[in-house]
Short mmCIF file of C-alpha atoms in Angstrom, two decimals:
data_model
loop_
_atom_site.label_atom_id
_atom_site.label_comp_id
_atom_site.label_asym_id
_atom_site.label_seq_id
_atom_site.Cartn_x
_atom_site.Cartn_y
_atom_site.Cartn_z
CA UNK A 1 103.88 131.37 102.68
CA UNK A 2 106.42 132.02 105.42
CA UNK A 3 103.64 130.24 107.71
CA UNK A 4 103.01 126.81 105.52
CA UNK A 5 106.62 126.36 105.76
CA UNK A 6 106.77 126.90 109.31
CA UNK A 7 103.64 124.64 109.63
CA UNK A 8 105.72 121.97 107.17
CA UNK A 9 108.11 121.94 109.27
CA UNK A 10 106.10 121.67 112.54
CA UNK A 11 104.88 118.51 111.29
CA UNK A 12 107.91 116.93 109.60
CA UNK A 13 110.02 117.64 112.87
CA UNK A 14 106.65 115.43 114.48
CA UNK A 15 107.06 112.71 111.92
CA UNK A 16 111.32 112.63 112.51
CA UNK A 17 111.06 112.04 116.43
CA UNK A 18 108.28 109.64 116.51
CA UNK A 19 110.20 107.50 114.14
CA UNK A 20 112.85 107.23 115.82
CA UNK A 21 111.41 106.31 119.18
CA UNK A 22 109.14 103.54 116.88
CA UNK A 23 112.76 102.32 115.90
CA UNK A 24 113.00 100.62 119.38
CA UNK A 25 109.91 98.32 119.52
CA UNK A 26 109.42 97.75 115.97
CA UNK A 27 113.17 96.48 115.49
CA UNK A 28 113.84 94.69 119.20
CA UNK A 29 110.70 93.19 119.96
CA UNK A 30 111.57 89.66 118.21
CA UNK A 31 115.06 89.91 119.33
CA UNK A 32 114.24 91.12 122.96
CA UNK A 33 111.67 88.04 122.80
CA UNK A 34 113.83 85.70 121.87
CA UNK A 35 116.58 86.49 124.03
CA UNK A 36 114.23 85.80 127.21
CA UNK A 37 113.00 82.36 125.81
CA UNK A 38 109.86 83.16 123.53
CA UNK A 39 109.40 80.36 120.63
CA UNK A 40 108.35 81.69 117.48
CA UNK A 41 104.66 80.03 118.25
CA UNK A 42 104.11 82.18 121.36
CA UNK A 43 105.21 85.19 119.58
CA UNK A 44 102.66 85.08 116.63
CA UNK A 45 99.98 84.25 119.02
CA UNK A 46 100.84 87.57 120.61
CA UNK A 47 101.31 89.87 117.30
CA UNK A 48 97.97 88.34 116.09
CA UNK A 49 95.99 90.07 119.37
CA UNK A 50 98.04 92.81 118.45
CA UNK A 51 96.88 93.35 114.88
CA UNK A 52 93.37 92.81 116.47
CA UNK A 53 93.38 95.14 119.00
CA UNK A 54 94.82 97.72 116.75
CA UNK A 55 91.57 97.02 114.11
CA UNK A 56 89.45 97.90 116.85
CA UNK A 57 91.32 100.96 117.77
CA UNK A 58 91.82 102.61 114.27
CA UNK A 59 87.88 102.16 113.55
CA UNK A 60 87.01 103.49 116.79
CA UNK A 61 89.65 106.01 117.33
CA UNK A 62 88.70 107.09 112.98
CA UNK A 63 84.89 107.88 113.95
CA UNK A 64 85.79 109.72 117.27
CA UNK A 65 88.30 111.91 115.41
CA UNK A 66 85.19 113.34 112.65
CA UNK A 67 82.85 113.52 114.99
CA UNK A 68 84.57 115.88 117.43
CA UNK A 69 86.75 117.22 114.45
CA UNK A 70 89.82 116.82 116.57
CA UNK A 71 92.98 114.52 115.57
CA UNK A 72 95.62 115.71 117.89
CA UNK A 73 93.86 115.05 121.48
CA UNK A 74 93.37 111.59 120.19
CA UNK A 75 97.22 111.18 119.04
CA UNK A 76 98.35 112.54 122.14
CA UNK A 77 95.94 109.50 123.85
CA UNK A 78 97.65 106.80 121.80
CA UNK A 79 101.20 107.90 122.22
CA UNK A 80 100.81 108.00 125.47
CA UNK A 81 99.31 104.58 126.09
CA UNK A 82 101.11 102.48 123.32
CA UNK A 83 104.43 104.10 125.32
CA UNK A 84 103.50 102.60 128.38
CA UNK A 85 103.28 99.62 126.73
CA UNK A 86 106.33 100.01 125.29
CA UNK A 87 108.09 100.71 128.50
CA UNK A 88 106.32 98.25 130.92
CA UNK A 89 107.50 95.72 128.00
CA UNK A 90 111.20 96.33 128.06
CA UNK A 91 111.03 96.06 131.96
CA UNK A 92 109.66 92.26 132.40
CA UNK A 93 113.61 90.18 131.37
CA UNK A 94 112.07 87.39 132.04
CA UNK A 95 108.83 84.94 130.05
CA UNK A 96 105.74 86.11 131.65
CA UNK A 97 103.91 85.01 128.79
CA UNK A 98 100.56 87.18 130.03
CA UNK A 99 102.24 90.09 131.02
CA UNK A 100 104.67 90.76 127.65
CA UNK A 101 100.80 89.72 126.05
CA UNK A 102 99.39 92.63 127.48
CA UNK A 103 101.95 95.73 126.95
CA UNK A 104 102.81 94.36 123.31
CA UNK A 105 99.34 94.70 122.99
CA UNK A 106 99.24 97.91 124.23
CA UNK A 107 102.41 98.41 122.47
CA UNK A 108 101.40 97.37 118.96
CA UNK A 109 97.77 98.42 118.82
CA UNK A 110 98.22 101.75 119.99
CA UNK A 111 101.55 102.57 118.08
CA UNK A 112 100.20 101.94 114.73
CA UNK A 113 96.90 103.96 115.74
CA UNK A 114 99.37 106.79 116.50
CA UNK A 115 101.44 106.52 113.34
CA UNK A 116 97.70 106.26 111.26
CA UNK A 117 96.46 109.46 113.42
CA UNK A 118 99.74 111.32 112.20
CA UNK A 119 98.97 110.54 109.17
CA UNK A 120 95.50 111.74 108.81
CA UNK A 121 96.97 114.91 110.58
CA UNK A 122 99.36 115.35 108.04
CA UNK A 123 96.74 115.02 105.06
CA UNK A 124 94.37 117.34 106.98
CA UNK A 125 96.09 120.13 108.53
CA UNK A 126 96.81 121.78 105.23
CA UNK A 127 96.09 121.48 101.75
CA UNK A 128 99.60 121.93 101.03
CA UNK A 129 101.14 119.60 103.30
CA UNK A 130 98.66 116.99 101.45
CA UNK A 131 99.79 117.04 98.47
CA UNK A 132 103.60 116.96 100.10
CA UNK A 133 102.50 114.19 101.90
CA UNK A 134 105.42 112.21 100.49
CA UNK A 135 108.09 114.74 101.24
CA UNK A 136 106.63 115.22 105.04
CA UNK A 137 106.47 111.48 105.99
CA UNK A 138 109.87 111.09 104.52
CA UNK A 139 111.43 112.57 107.52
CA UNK A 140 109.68 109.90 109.30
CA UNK A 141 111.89 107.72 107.14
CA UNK A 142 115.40 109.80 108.17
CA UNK A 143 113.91 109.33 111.82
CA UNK A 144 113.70 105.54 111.09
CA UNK A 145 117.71 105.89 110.09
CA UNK A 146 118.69 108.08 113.24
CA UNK A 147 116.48 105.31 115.31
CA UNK A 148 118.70 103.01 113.88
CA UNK A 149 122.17 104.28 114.57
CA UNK A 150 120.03 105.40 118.67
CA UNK A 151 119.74 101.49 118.80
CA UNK A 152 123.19 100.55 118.02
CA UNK A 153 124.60 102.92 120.49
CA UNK A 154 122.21 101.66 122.97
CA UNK A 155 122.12 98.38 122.49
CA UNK A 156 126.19 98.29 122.19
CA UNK A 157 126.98 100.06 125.77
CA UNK A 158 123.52 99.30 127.99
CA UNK A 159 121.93 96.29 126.38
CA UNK A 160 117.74 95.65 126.18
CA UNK A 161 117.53 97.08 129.86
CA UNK A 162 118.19 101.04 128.75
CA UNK A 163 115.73 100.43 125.64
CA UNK A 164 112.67 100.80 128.03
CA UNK A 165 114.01 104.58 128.92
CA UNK A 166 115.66 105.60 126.16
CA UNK A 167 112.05 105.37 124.51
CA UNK A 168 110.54 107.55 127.16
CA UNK A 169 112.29 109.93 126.65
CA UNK A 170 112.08 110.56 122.95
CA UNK A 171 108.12 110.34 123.46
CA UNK A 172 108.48 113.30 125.76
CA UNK A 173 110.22 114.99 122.75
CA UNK A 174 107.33 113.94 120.75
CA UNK A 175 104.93 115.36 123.14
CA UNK A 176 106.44 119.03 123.01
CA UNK A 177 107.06 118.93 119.55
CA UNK A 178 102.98 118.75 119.47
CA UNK A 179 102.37 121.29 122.22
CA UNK A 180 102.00 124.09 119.41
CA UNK A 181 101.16 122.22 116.29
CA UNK A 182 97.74 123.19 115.39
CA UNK A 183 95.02 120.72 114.61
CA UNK A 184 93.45 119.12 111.72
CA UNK A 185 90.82 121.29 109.50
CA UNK A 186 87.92 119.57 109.89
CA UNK A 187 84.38 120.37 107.90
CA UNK A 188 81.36 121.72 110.18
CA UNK A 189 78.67 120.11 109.69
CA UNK A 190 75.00 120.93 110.84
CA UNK A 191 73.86 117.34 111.75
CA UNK A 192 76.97 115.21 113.73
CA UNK A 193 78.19 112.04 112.36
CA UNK A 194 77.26 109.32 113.20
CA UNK A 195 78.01 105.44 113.28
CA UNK A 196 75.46 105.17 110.61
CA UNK A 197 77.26 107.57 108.27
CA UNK A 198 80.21 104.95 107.89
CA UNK A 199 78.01 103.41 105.47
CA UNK A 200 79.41 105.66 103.01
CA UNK A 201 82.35 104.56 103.11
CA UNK A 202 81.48 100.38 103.25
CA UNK A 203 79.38 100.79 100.15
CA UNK A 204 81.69 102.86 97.43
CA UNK A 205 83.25 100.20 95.38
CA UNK A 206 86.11 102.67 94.27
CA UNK A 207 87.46 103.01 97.86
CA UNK A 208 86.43 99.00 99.16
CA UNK A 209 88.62 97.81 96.18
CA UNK A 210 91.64 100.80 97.31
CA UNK A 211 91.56 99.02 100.63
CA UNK A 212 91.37 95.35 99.68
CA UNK A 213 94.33 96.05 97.46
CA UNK A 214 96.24 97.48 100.52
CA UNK A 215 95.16 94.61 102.96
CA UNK A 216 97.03 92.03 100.66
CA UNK A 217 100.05 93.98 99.85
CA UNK A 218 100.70 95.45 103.27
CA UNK A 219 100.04 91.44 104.80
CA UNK A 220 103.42 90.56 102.49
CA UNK A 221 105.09 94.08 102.99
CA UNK A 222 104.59 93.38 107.25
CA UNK A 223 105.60 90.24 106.97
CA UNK A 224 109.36 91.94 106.52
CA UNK A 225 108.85 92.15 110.03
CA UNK A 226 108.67 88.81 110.89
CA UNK A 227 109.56 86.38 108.77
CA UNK A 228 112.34 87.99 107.09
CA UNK A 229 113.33 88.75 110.53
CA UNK A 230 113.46 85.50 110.97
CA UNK A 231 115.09 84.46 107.90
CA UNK A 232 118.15 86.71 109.52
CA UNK A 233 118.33 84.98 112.56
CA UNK A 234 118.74 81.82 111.13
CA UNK A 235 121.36 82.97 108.92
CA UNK A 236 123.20 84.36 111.97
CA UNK A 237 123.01 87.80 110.94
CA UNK A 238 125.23 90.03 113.37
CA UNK A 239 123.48 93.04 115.54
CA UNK A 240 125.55 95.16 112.99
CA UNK A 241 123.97 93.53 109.86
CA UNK A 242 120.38 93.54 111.18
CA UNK A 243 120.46 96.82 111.79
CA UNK A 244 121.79 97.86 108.30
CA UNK A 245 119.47 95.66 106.66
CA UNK A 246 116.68 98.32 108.29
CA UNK A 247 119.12 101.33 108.09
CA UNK A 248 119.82 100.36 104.28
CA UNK A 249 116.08 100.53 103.43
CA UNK A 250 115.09 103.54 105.12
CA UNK A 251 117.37 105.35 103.27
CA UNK A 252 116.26 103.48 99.63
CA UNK A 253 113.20 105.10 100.81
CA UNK A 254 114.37 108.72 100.90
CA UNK A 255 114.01 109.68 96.78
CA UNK A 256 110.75 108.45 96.19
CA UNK A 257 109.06 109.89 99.27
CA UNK A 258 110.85 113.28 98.80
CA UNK A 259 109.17 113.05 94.79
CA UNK A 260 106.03 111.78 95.80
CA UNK A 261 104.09 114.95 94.71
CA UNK A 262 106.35 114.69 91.12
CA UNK A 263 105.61 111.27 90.67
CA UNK A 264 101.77 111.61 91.14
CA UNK A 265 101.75 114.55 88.97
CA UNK A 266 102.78 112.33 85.94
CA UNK A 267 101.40 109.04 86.58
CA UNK A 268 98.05 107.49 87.35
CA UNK A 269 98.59 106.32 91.31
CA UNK A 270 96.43 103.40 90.55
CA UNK A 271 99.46 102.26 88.06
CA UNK A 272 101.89 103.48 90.70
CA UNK A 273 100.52 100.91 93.24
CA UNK A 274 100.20 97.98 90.88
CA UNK A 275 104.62 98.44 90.26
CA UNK A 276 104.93 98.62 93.95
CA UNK A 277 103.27 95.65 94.32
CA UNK A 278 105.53 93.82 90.73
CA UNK A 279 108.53 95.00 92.82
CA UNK A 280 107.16 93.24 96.00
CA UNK A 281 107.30 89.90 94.55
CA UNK A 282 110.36 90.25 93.25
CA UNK A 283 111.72 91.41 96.25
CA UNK A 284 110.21 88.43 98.48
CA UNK A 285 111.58 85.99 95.82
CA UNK A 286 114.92 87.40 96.15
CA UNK A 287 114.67 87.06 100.14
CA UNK A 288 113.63 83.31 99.88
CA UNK A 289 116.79 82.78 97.49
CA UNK A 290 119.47 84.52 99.37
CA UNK A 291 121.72 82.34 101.23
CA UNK A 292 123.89 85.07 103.76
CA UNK A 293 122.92 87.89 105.67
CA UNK A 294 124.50 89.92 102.84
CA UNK A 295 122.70 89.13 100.65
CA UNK A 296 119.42 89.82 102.52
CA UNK A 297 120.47 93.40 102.59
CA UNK A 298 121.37 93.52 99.17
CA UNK A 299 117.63 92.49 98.27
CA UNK A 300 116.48 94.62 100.88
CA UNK A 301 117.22 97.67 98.86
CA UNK A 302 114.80 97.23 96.80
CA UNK A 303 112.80 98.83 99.27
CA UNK A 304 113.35 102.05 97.28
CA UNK A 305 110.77 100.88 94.40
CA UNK A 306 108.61 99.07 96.76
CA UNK A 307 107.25 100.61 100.11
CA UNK A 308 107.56 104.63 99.63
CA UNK A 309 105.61 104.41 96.01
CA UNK A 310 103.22 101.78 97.75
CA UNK A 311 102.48 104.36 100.56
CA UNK A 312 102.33 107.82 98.69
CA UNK A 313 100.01 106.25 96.47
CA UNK A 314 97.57 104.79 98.54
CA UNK A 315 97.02 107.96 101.07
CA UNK A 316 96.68 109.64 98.45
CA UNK A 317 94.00 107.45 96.81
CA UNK A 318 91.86 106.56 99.99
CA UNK A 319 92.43 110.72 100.55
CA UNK A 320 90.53 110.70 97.02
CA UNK A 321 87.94 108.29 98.00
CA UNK A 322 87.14 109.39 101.03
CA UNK A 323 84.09 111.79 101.90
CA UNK A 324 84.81 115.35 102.65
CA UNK A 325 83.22 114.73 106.20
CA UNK A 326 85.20 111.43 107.21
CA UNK A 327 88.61 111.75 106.05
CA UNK A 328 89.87 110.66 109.34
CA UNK A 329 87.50 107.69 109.37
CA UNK A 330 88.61 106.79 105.32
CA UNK A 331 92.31 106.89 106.47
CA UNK A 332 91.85 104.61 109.65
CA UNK A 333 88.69 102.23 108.68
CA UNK A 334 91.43 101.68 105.58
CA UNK A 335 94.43 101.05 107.85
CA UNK A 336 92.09 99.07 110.37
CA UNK A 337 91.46 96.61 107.63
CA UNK A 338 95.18 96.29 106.22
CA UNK A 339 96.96 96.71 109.23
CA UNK A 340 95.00 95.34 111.60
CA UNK A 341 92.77 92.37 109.64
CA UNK A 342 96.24 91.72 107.54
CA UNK A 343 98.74 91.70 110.58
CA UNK A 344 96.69 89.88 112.48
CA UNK A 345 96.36 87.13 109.93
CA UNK A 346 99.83 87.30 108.48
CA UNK A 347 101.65 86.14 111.95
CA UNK A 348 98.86 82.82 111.59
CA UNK A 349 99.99 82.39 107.68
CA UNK A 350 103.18 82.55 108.03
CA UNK A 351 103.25 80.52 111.62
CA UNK A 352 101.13 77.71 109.07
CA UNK A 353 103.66 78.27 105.62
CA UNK A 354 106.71 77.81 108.10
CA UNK A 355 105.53 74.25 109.51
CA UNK A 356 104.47 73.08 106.36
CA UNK A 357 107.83 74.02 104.08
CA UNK A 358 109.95 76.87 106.40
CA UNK A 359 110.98 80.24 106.18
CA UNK A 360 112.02 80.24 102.20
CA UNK A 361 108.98 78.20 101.49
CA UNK A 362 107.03 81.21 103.39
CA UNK A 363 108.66 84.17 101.53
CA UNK A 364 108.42 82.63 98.15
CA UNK A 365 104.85 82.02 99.10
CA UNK A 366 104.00 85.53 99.83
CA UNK A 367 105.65 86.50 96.96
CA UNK A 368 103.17 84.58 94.87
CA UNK A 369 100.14 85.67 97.16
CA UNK A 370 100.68 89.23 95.38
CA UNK A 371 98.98 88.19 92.60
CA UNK A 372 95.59 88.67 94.12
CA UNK A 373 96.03 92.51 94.46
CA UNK A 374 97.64 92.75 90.90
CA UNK A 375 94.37 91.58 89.99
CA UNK A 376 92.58 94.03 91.97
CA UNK A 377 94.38 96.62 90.56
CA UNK A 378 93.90 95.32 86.96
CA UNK A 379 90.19 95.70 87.70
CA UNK A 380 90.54 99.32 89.21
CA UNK A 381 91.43 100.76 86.86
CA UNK A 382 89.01 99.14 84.06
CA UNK A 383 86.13 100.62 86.41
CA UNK A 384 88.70 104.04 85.65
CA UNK A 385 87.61 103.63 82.01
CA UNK A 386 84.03 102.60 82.39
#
């Protein structure tokens, strides 16, 4: 017992630091943009060859992963290039268009691969830790909120120049926190796996319709990223308020991920995601309707109904899904198609909604949009029945 907690806490510990390095680029890479002269064209051209790099990655990086029954060497390998990205990005303070294209590639790509490998770590290292999944990426969440206050600091005292080292060095923490963490379980099989054994996964309806229900919602919930972003710039939001508005919902998230394991216990996930998704569109409504910064944040905390049941859920379900023998591949062929197909296509959506109507136009757009996986999920769980 004494050694699942220690292992727990191993792995939460993991999930804290790397979230609060992610804090950095995930928060100042439209701001850091702008401030050297991007337009918000140029930018979406390069988060779409993000998104599609990072589809590659995950289904490449998934396969590797079961077939040498390793997770860790391969996280190691991501953090290690997305950081160099990161860094090399924070360095350029000027628009080299081709440059910032290829470390926020290498940025992008390779720091959602890490946070997807972490992931599939978590769910695999321990059969308790799975079904705590909720509880153990939450301290990713209080990382998110420490990242937060890191930035602030930062940003108040050294401006955009100190971001590129202050990042560095919390991926060194990262490193050493993984020095001693063991690896995932993985099954032994007697024949390999190979490509061909992805099949399995491509042809169960259950788990297709799991992902295609993700892909939709996660295009509206990465969008917060962007355009709402966006919407906060052009309100004249304050460094202070931006960074409460992401402060504000990492800590919404805190109950829900911390009761993850309750709340599957008494409800049908399936149901679980199909709320998430209600709350969603409520939430992007209230963004295109909110006329101050305020009030943005105010709508932002519904982030406690929305993202933490949203995730908990659907790692659990593709977990489900998934066979025994490519649970890393499940994990990342799913978070290939709705982070990489869906972020890749939401920067071009949103570029498109933005000309035709602008940035309220856009959000109440993708607030309508979630129809499609309400559907899906309507028709989940009638197969359920069957």
């Amino acid at each position: 017992m004494l050694k699942k907690k220690g292992l727990m806490l191993q792995i939460m510990f993991v999930f804290f630091a790397l979230f609060v390095g992610f804090y950095i680029p995930m928060t100042q890479r439209i701001p850091f943009l702008r401030s050297i002269g991007y337009s918000y064209e140029r930018m979406n051209v390069i988060f779409s060859i993000q998104a599609a790099l990072a589809f590659v990655y995950q289904l490449v990086f998934g396969y590797l992963c079961d077939k040498y029954r390793t997770i860790k060497k391969f996280f190691v390998l991501a953090l290690v290039i997305g950081s160099a990205g990161t860094y090399l990005m924070f360095t350029a303070t000027q628009e080299v268009f081709y440059f910032h294209l290829l470390t926020m590639a290498l940025m992008g790509s390779f720091m959602n691969l890490s946070i997807g490998l972490l992931d599939s770590w978590a769910l695999e290292i321990d059969p308790e830790i799975q079904r705590n999944y909720g509880a153990v990426s939450a301290m990713g969440t209080l990382g998110w909120i420490v990242g937060g206050f890191v930035v602030t600091y930062v940003m108040s005292n050294y401006g955009f120049g100190s971001l590129a080292l202050t990042y560095l060095i919390i991926t060194v923490i990262v490193l050493l926190l993984t020095l001693n963490l063991r690896d995932a379980i993985k099954e032994h099989r007697a024949t390999p796996i190979r490509v061909q054994d992805m099949k399995q996964l491509l042809f169960s309806k259950r788990y297709m319709i799991i992902v295609f229900i993700l892909m939709f919602a996660m295009m509206v919930a990465n969008s917060d990223g962007l355009v709402v972003v966006m919407k906060m710039e052009e309100l004249g939001a304050s460094d202070f308020q931006k960074n409460l508005r992401f402060s504000a919902q990492a800590v919404m998230e805190l109950p829900l991920m911390f009761l993850g394991a309750k709340l599957l216990e008494r409800f049908n996930p399936v149901k679980l995601l199909g709320f998430a998704i209600v709350m969603f569109a409520v939430r992007f409504m209230g963004y295109a309707f909110a006329p101050t910064a305020n009030w943005m944040i105010i709508v932002a905390l519904l982030q406690a109904v929305t993202f933490p049941i949203l995730m908990v859920a659907s790692k659990q379900l593709i977990f489900r899904e998934s066979p025994v023998h490519l649970r890393s591949s499940g994990q990342l062929f799913a978070l290939a198609i709705y982070n990489g197909i869906g972020t890749t296509l939401i920067p071009l959506i949103t570029n498109l909604l933005i000309r035709i109507g602008g940035i309220d136009f856009t959000l109440a757009a993708l607030a309508i949009s979630l129809s499609i996986p309400l559907f899906l999920v309507f028709y989940f769980l009638k197969l359920e029945k069957a």
